[in-house]
CSV table of C-alpha atoms and ligand atoms in Angstrom, one decimal:
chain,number,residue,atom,x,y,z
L,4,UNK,CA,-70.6,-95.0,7.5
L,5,UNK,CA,-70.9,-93.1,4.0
L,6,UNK,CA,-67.7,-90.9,3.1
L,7,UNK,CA,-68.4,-87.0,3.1
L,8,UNK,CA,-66.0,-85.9,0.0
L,9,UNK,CA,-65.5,-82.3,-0.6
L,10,UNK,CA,-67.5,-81.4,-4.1
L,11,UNK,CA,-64.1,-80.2,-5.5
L,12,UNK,CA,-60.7,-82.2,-5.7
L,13,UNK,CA,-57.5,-81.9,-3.7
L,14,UNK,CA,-55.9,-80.4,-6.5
L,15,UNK,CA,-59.1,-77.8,-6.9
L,16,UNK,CA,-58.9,-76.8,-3.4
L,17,UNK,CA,-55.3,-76.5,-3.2
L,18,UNK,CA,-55.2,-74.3,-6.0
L,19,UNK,CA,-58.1,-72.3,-5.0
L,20,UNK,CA,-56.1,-71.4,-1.5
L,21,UNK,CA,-53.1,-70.6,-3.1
L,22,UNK,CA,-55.3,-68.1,-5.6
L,23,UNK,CA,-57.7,-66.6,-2.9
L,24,UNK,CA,-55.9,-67.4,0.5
L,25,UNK,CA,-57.8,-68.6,3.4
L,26,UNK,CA,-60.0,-68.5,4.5
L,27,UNK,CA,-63.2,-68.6,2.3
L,28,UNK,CA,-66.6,-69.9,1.7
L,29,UNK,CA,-66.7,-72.1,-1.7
L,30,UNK,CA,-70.3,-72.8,-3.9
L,31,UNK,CA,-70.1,-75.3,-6.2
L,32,UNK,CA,-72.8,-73.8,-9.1
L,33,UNK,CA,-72.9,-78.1,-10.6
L,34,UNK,CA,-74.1,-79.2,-7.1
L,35,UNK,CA,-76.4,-75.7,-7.1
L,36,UNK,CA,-78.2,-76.7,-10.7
L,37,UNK,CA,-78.4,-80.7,-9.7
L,38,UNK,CA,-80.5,-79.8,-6.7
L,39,UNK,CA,-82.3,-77.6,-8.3
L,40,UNK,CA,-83.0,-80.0,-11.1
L,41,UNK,CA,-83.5,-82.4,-8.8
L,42,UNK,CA,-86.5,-80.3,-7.1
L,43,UNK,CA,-88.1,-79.3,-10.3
L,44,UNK,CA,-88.4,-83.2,-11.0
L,45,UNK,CA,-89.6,-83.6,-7.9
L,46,UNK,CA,-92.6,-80.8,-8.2
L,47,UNK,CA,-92.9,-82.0,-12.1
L,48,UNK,CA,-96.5,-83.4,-11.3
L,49,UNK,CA,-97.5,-80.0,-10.1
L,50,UNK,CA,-97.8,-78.8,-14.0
L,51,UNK,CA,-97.0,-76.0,-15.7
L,52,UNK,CA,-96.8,-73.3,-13.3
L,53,UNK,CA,-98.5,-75.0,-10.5
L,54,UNK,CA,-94.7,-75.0,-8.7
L,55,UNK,CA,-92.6,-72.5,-7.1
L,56,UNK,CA,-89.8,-72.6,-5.3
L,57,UNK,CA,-88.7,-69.2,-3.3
L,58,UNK,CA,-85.0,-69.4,-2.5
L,59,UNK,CA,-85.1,-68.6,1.4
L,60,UNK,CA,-82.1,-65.6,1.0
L,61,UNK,CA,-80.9,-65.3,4.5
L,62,UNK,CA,-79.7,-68.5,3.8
L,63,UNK,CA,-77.2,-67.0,1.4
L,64,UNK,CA,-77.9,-63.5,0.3
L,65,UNK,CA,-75.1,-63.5,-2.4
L,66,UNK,CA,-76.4,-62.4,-5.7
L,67,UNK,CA,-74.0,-64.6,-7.5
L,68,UNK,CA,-75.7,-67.6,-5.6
L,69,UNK,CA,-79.4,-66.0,-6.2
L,70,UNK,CA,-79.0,-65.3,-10.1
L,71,UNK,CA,-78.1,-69.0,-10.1
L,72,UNK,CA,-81.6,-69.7,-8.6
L,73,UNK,CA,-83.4,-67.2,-10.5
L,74,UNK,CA,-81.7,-68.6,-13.9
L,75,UNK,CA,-83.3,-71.9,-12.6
L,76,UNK,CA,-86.8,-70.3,-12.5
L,77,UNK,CA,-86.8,-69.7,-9.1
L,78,UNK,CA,-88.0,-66.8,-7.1
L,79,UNK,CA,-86.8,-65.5,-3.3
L,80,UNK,CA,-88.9,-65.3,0.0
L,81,UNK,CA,-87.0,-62.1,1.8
L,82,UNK,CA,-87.9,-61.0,5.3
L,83,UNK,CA,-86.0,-57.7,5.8
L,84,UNK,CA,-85.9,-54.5,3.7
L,85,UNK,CA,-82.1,-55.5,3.0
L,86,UNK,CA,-83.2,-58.7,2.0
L,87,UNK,CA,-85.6,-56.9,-0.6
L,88,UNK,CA,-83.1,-55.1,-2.2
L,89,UNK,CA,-81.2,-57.8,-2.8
L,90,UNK,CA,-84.0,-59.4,-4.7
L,91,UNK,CA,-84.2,-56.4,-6.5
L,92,UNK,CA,-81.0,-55.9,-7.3
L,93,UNK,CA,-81.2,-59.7,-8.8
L,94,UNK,CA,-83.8,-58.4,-11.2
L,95,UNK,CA,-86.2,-59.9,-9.2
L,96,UNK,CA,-89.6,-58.1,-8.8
L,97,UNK,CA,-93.5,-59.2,-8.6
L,98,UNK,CA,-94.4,-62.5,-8.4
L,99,UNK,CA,-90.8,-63.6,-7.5
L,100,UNK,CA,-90.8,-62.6,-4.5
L,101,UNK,CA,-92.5,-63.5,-1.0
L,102,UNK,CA,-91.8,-61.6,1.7
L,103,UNK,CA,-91.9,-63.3,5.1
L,104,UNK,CA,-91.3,-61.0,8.0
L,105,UNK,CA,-92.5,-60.7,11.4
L,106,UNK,CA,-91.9,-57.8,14.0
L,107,UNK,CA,-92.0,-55.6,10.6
L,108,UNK,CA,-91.3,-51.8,9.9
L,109,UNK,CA,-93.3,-49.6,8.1
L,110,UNK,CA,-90.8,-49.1,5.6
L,111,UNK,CA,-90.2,-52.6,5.2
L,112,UNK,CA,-93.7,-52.9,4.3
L,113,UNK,CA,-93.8,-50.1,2.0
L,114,UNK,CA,-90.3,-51.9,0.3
L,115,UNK,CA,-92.5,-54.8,-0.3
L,116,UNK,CA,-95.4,-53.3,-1.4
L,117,UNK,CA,-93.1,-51.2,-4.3
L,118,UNK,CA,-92.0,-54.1,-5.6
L,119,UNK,CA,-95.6,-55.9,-6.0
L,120,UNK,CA,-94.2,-58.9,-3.7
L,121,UNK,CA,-96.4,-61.3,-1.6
L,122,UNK,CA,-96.3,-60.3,1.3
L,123,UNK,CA,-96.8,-63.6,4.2
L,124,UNK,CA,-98.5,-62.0,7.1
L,125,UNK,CA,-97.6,-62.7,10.3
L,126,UNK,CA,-100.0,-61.9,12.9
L,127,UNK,CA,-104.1,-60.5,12.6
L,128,UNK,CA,-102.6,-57.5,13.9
L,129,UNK,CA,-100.1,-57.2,10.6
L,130,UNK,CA,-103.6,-56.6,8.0
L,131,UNK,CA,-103.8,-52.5,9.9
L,132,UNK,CA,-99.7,-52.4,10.1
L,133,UNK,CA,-99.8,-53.2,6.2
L,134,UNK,CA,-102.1,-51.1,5.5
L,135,UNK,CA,-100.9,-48.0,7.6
L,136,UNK,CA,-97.6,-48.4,6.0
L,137,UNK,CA,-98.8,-48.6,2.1
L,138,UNK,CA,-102.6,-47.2,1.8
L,139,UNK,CA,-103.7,-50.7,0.4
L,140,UNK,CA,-103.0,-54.2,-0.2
L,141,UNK,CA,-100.9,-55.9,-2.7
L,142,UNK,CA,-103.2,-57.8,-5.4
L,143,UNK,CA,-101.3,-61.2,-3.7
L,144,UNK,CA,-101.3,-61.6,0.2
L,145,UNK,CA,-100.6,-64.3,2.4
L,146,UNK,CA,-101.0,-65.6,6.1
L,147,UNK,CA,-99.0,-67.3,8.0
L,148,UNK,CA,-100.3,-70.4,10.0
L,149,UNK,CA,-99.4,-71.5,13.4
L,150,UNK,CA,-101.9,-74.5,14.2
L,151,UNK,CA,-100.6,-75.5,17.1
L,152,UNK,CA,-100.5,-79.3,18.5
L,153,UNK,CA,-97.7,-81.5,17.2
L,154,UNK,CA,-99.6,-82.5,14.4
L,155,UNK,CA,-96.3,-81.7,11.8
L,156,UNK,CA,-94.0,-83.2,14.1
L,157,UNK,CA,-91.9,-80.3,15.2
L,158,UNK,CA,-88.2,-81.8,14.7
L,159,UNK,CA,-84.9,-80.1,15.8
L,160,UNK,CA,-84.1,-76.2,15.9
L,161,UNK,CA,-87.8,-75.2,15.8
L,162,UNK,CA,-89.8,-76.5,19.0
L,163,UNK,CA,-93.4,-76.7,19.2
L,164,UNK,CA,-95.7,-74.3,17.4
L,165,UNK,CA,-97.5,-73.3,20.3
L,166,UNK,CA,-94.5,-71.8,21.6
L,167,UNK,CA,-93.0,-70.4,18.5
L,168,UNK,CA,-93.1,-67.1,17.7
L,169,UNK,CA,-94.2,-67.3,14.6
L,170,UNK,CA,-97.4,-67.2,12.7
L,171,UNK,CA,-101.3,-67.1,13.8
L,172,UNK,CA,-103.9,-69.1,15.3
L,173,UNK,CA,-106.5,-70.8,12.8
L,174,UNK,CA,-109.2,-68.8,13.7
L,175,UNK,CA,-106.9,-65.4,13.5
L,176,UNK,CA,-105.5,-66.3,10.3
L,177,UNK,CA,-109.3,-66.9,9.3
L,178,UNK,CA,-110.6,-63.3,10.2
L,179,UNK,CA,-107.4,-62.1,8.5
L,180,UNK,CA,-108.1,-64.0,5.1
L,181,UNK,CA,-111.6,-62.3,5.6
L,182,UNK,CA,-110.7,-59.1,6.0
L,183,UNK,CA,-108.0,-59.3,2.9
L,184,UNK,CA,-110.5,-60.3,0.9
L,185,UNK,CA,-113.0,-57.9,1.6
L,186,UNK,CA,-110.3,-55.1,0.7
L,187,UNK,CA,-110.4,-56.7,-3.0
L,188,UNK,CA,-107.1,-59.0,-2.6
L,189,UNK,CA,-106.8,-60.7,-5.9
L,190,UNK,CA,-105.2,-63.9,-4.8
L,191,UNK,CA,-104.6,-65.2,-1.6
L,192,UNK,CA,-102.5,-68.0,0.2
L,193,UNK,CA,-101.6,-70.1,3.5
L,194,UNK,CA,-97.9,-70.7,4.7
L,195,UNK,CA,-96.9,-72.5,7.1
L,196,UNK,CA,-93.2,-73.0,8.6
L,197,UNK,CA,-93.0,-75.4,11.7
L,198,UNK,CA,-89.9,-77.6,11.4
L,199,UNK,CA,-86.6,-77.2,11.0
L,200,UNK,CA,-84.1,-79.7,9.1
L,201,UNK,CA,-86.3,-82.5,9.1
L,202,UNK,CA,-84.6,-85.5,7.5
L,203,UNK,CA,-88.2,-86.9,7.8
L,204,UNK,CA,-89.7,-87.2,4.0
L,205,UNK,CA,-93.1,-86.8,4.9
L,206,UNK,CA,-93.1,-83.9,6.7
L,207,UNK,CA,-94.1,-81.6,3.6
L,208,UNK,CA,-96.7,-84.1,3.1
L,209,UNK,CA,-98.3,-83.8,6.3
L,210,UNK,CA,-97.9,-80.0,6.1
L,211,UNK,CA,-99.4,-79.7,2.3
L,212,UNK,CA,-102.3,-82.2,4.3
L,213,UNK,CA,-103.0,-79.8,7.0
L,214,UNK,CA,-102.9,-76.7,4.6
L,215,UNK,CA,-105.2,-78.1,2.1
L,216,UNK,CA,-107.3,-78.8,5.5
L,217,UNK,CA,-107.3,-75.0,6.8
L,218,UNK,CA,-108.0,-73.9,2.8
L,219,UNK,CA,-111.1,-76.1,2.5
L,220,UNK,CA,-112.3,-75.0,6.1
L,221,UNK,CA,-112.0,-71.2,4.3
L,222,UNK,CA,-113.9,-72.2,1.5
L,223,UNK,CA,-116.6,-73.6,3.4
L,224,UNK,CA,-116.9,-71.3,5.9
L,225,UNK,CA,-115.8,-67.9,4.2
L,226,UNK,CA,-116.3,-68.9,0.4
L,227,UNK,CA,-112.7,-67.6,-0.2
L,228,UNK,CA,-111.0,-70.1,-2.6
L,229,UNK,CA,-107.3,-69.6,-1.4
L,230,UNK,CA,-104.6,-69.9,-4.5
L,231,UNK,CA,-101.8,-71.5,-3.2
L,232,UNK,CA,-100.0,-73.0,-0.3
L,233,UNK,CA,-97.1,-72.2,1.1
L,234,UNK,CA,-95.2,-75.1,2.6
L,235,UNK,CA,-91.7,-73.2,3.1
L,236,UNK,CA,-88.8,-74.5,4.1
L,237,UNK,CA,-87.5,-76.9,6.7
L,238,UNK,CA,-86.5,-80.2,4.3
L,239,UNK,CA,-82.9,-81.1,6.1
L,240,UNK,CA,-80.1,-82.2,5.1
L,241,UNK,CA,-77.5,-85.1,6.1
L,242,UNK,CA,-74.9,-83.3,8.2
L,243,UNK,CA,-73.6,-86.6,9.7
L,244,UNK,CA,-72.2,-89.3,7.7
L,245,UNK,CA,-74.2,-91.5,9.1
L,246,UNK,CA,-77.4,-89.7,8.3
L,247,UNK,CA,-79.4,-90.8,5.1
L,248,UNK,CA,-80.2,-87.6,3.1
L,249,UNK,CA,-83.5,-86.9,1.8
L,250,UNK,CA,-85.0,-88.1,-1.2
L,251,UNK,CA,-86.8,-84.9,-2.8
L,252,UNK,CA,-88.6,-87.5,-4.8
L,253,UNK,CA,-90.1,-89.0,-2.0
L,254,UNK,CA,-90.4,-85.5,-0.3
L,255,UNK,CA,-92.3,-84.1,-3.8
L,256,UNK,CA,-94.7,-87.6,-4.2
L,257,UNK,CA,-96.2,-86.9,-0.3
L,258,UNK,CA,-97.1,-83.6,-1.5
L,259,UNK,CA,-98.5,-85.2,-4.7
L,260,UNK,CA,-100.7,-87.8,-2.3
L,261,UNK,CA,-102.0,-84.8,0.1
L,262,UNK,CA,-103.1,-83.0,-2.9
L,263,UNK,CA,-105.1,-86.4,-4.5
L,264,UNK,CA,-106.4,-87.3,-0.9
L,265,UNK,CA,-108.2,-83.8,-1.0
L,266,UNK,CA,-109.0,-83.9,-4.0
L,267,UNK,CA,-107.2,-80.7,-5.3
L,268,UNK,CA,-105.7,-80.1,-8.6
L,269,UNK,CA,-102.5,-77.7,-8.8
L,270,UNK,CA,-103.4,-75.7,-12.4
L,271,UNK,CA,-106.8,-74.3,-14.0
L,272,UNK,CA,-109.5,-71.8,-12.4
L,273,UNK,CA,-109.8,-74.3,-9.0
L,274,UNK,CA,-106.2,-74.9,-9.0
L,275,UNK,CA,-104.1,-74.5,-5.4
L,276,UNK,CA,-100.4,-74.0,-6.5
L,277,UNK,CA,-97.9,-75.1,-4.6
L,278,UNK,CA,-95.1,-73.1,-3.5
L,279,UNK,CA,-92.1,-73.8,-1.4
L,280,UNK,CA,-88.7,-71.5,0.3
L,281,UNK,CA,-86.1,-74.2,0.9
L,282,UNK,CA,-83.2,-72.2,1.6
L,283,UNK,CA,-81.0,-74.6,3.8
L,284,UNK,CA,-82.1,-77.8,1.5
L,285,UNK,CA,-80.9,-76.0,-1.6
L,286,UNK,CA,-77.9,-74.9,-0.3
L,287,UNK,CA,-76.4,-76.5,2.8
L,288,UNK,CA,-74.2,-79.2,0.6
L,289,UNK,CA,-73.2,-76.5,-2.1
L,290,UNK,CA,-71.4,-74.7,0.5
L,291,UNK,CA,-67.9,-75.5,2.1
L,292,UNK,CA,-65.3,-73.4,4.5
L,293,UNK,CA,-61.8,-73.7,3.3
L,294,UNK,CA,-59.5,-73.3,6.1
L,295,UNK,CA,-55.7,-73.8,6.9
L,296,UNK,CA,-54.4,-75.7,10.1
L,297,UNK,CA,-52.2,-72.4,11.7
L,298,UNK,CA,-51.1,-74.2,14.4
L,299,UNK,CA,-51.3,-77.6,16.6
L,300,UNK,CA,-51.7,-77.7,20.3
L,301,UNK,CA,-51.9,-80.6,22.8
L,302,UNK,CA,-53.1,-80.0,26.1
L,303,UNK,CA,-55.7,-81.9,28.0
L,304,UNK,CA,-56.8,-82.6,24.5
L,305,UNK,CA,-55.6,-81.7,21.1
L,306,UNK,CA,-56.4,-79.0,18.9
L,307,UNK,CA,-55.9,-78.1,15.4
L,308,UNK,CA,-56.3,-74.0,15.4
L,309,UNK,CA,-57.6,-72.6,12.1
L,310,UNK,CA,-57.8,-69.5,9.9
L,311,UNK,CA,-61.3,-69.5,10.1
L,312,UNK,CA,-63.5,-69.3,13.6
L,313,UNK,CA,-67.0,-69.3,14.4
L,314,UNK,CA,-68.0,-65.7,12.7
L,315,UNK,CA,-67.6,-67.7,9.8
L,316,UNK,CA,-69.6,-70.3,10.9
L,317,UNK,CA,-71.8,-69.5,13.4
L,318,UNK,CA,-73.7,-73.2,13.8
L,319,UNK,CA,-71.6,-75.4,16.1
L,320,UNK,CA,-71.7,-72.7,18.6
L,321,UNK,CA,-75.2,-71.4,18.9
L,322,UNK,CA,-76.4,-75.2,18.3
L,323,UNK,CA,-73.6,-77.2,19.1
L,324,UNK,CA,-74.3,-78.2,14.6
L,325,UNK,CA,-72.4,-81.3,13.6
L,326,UNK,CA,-70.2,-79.9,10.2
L,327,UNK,CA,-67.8,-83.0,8.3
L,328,UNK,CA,-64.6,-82.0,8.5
L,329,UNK,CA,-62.3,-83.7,5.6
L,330,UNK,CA,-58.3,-82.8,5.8
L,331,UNK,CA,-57.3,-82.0,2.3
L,332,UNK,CA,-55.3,-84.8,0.7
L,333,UNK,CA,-55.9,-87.1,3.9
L,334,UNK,CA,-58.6,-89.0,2.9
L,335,UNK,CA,-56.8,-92.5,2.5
L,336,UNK,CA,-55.1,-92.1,6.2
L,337,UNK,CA,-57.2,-94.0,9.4
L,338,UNK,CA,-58.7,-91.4,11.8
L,339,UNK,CA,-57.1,-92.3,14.5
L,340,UNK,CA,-56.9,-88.9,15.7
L,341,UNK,CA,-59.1,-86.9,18.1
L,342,UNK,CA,-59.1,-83.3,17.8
L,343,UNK,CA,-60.8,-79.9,18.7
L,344,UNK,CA,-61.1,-77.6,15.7
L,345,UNK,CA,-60.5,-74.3,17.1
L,346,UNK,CA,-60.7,-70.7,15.5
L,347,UNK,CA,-59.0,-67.8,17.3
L,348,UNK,CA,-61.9,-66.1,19.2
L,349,UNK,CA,-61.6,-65.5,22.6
L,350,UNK,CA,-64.5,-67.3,23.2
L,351,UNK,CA,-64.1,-70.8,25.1
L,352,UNK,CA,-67.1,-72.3,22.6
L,353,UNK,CA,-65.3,-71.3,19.6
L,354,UNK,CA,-64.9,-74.8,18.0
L,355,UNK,CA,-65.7,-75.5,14.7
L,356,UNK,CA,-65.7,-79.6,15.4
L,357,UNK,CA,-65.0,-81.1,19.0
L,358,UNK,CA,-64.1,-84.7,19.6
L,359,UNK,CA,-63.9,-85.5,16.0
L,360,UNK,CA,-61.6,-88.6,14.8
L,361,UNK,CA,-59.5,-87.3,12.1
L,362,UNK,CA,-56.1,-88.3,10.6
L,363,UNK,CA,-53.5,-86.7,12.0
L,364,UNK,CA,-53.1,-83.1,10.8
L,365,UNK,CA,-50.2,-80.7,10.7
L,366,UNK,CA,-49.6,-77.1,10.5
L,367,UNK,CA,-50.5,-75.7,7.0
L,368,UNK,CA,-52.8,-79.0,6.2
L,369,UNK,CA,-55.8,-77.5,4.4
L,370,UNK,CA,-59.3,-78.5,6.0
L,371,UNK,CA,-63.0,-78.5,4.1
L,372,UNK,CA,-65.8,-77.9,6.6
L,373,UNK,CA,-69.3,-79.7,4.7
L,374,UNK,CA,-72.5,-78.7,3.9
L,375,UNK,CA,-71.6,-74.7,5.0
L,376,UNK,CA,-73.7,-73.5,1.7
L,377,UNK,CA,-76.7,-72.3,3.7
L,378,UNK,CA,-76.6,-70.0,7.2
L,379,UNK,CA,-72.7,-69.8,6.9
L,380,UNK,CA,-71.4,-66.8,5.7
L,381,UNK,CA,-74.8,-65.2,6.0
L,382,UNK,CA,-74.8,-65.8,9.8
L,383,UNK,CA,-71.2,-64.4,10.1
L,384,UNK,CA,-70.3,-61.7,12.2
L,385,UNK,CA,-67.4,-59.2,13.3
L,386,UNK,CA,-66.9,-60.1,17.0
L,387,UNK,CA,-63.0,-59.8,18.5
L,388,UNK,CA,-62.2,-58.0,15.1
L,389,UNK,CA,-62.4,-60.9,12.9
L,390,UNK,CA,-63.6,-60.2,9.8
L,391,UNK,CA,-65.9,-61.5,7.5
L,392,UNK,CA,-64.3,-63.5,5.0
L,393,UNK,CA,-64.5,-64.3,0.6
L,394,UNK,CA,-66.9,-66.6,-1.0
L,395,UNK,CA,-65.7,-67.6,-4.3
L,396,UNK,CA,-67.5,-69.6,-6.6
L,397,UNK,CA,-67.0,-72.7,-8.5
L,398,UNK,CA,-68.2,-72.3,-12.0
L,399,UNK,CA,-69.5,-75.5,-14.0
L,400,UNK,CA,-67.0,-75.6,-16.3
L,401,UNK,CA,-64.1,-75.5,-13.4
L,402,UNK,CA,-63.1,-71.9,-13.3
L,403,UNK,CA,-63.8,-69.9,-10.3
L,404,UNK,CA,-65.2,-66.3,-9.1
L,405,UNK,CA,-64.6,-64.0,-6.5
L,406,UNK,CA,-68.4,-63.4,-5.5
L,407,UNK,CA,-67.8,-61.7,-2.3
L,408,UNK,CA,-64.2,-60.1,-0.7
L,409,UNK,CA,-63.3,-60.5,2.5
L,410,UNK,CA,-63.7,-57.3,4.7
L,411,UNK,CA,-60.9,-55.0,5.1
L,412,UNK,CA,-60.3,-52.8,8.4
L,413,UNK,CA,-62.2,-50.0,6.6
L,414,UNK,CA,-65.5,-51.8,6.4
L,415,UNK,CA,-65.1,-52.7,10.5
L,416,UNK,CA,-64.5,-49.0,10.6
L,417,UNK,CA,-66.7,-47.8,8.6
L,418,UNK,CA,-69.8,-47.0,10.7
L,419,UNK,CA,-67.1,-44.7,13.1
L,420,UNK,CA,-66.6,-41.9,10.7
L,421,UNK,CA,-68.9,-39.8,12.6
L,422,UNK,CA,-66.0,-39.6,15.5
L,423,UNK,CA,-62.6,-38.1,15.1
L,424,UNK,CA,-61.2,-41.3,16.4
L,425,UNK,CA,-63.0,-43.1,13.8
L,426,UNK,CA,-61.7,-41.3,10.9
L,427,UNK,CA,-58.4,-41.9,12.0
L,428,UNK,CA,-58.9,-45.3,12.4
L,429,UNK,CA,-60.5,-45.1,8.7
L,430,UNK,CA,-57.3,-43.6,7.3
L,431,UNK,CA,-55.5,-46.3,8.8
L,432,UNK,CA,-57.9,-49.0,7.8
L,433,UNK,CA,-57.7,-47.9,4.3
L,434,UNK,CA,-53.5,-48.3,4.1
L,435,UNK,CA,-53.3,-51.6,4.2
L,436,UNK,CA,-52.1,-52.2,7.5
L,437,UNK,CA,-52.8,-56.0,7.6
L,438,UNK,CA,-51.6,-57.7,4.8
L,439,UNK,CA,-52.5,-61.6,5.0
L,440,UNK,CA,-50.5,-63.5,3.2
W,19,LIG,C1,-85.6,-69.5,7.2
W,19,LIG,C2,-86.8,-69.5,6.4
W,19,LIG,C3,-87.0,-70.4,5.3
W,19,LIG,C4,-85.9,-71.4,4.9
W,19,LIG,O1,-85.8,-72.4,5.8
W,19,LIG,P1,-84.8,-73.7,5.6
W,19,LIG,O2,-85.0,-74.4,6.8
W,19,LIG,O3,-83.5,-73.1,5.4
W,19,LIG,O4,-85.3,-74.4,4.4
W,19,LIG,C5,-88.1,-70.4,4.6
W,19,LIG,N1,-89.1,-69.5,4.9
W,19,LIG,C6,-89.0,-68.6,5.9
W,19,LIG,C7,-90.2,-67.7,6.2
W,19,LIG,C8,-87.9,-68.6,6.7
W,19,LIG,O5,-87.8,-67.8,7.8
């Protein structure tokens, strides 16, 4: 089995829980830029500007993390109002940004729209919703394609695409191309989104396949020459130790191959440009939870109880996600240990690993959870009172960076002002009631 080591040292992490106490999310920006180098390369056939990537930002809407990105040439794909304004607030505006929403507001519409974004439609029903909310289209529109079957081999979180919830038939995303272009769209694109970490490399082959498929069927049938594909996210990544991760080389020649097969060049007047949103891809291995061993417990089984719980990682509970666990300055000791690592929710599924063979751990041992980078933090949550926690950041040339502080009482409290209760509770929020360390 390959060894899962932590992107930063013992030393590095010891030093960073001493400075920031536990515990907190840690991005390594060296393991950010190699992926992101390593994608470029990948999509290097694609020509100038015949590439894209759109940094999926519920993934890890941190605008440290995103300027990263966007200093890589990257844009975002947003799906919420919220989301938009990050991307704005990263400087982001126009062609950067794809937004991909479904069950959307008005206003979230009319967010888009001010910012000139591409907006991904949805549903048939979405072309009148966008154009209630902002008078007209943007001069870039998308549709999103459901086509049903199995044909993209629907792997892992998302299940079939006939009973997702997501995107439109090929005849409804048809009528909706024609009906965008008959209102004078400028440009206009297919996306499609029907796996989820997929460790198989040909996936976004087989995807680009099928999209080239539906935009020749448009041509023919509609004469609207569609500008790019979307082919989104859903590239996995190697969780386990045991799992192979996935060559992006590979991943990026497929593509390459689907595009010669159809005889479609990515650049000039009749060029299809490819675009992608690879949010977990990018990010998953350039994340990891730093958390202390608070206390040991041996029962029916034995647990190491953490700092951190499952609001700040959300995954092994809601999926039952597989996260490496290394203990800190253990690495050379057998794992002949089998523990439960627990956070302090009073929720019986709160485990961050269960039945995991570790060495043998002790009270104040620090612990790296892997590959947290992407739907961590961002997934977190408030339940029993426990707040959200930091993210710092690992700079290239070893220094690091508070790029988010952990919540205080105040911000649980916040949204209570409006009661008499709640501004007490404010007051007393504010004083530094709790003091960690
Ligand atoms: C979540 C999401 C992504 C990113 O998916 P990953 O599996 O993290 O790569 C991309 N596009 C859309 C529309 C999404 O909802």
């Amino acid at each position: 089995m390959a060894e899962k080591v932590p992107f930063a040292t013992d030393e590095q992490l010891r030093d960073l829980a001493e400075r920031y106490g536990t515990p907190f999310h840690l991005y390594d920006e060296a393991t950010i830029r190699r992926r992101a180098h390593a994608l470029k390369a990948a999509f290097a056939w694609c020509g100038e500007g015949g590439f894209r990537e759109h940094f999926a930002v519920k993934a890890c809407p941190n605008p440290a993390i995103i300027g990263i990105l966007a200093d890589e040439g990257f844009g975002v794909d947003c799906a919420t109002g919220v989301e938009l304004m990050i991307a704005e607030g990263c400087g982001l505006a126009g062609g950067d940004i794809m937004f991909s929403s479904n069950e959307t507001p008005d206003a979230d519409y009319r967010a888009a729209h001010a910012l000139g974004a591409t907006t991904n439609l949805d549903d048939l029903t979405q072309v009148d919703h966008y154009l209630r909310a902002c008078g007209s289209f943007a001069g870039r529109m998308s549709v999103r394609l459901n086509p049903g079957g199995t044909i993209a081999a629907a792997t892992g979180i998302q299940g079939e695409p006939e009973s997702s919830k997501f995107g439109m038939r090929p005849d409804q995303a048809k009528e909706a191309l024609r009906r965008l272009a008959g209102s004078g769209v400028r440009e206009l694109g297919v996306h499609s989104f029907l796996s989820s970490n997929s460790l198989d490399e040909g996936y976004f082959g087989r995807l680009a396949g099928l999209l080239l498929r539906f935009a020749a069927e448009v041509e023919d049938e509609l004469g609207i020459r569609l500008g790019f594909v979307n082919l989104s996210g859903g590239v996995g990544v190697a969780y386990r130790p045991d799992q192979e991760p996935v060559d992006i080389m590979r991943v990026g020649e497929g593509v390459r191959r689907a595009f010669e097969e159809a005889g479609v060049a990515t650049t000039g007047a009749s060029g299809v440009r490819v675009a992608c949103e690879l949010g977990r891809w990018m990010l998953a291995p350039a994340g990891g939870l730093v958390t202390r061993v608070i206390g040991t417990k041996s029962t029916y089984r034995e647990f190491l109880g953490v700092d951190a719980c499952s609001s700040d990682l959300m995954r092994p509970m809601i999926y039952d996600a597989y996260h490496h666990v290394t203990v800190v300055g253990r690495r050379d000791e057998a794992a002949d240990h089998t523990y439960d690592v627990v956070g302090g929710l009073c929720e019986g599924t709160d485990k961050l690993a269960h039945d995991r063979a570790l060495p043998e751990a002790h009270e104040g041992d620090l612990l790296f959870v892997h590959d947290t980078g992407a739907h961590g933090h961002a997934m977190g949550y408030q339940y029993n009172g426990k707040l959200r926690h930091a993210e710092v950041l690992l700079r290239e040339d070893g220094t690091s960076e508070l790029i988010r502080r952990a919540e205080a009482p105040a911000d649980y409290f916040a949204t209570l002002g409006c009661t008499e209760a709640g501004r007490r509770l404010l007051g007393m929020g504010g004083a530094g009631k709790l003091v960690r360390h």
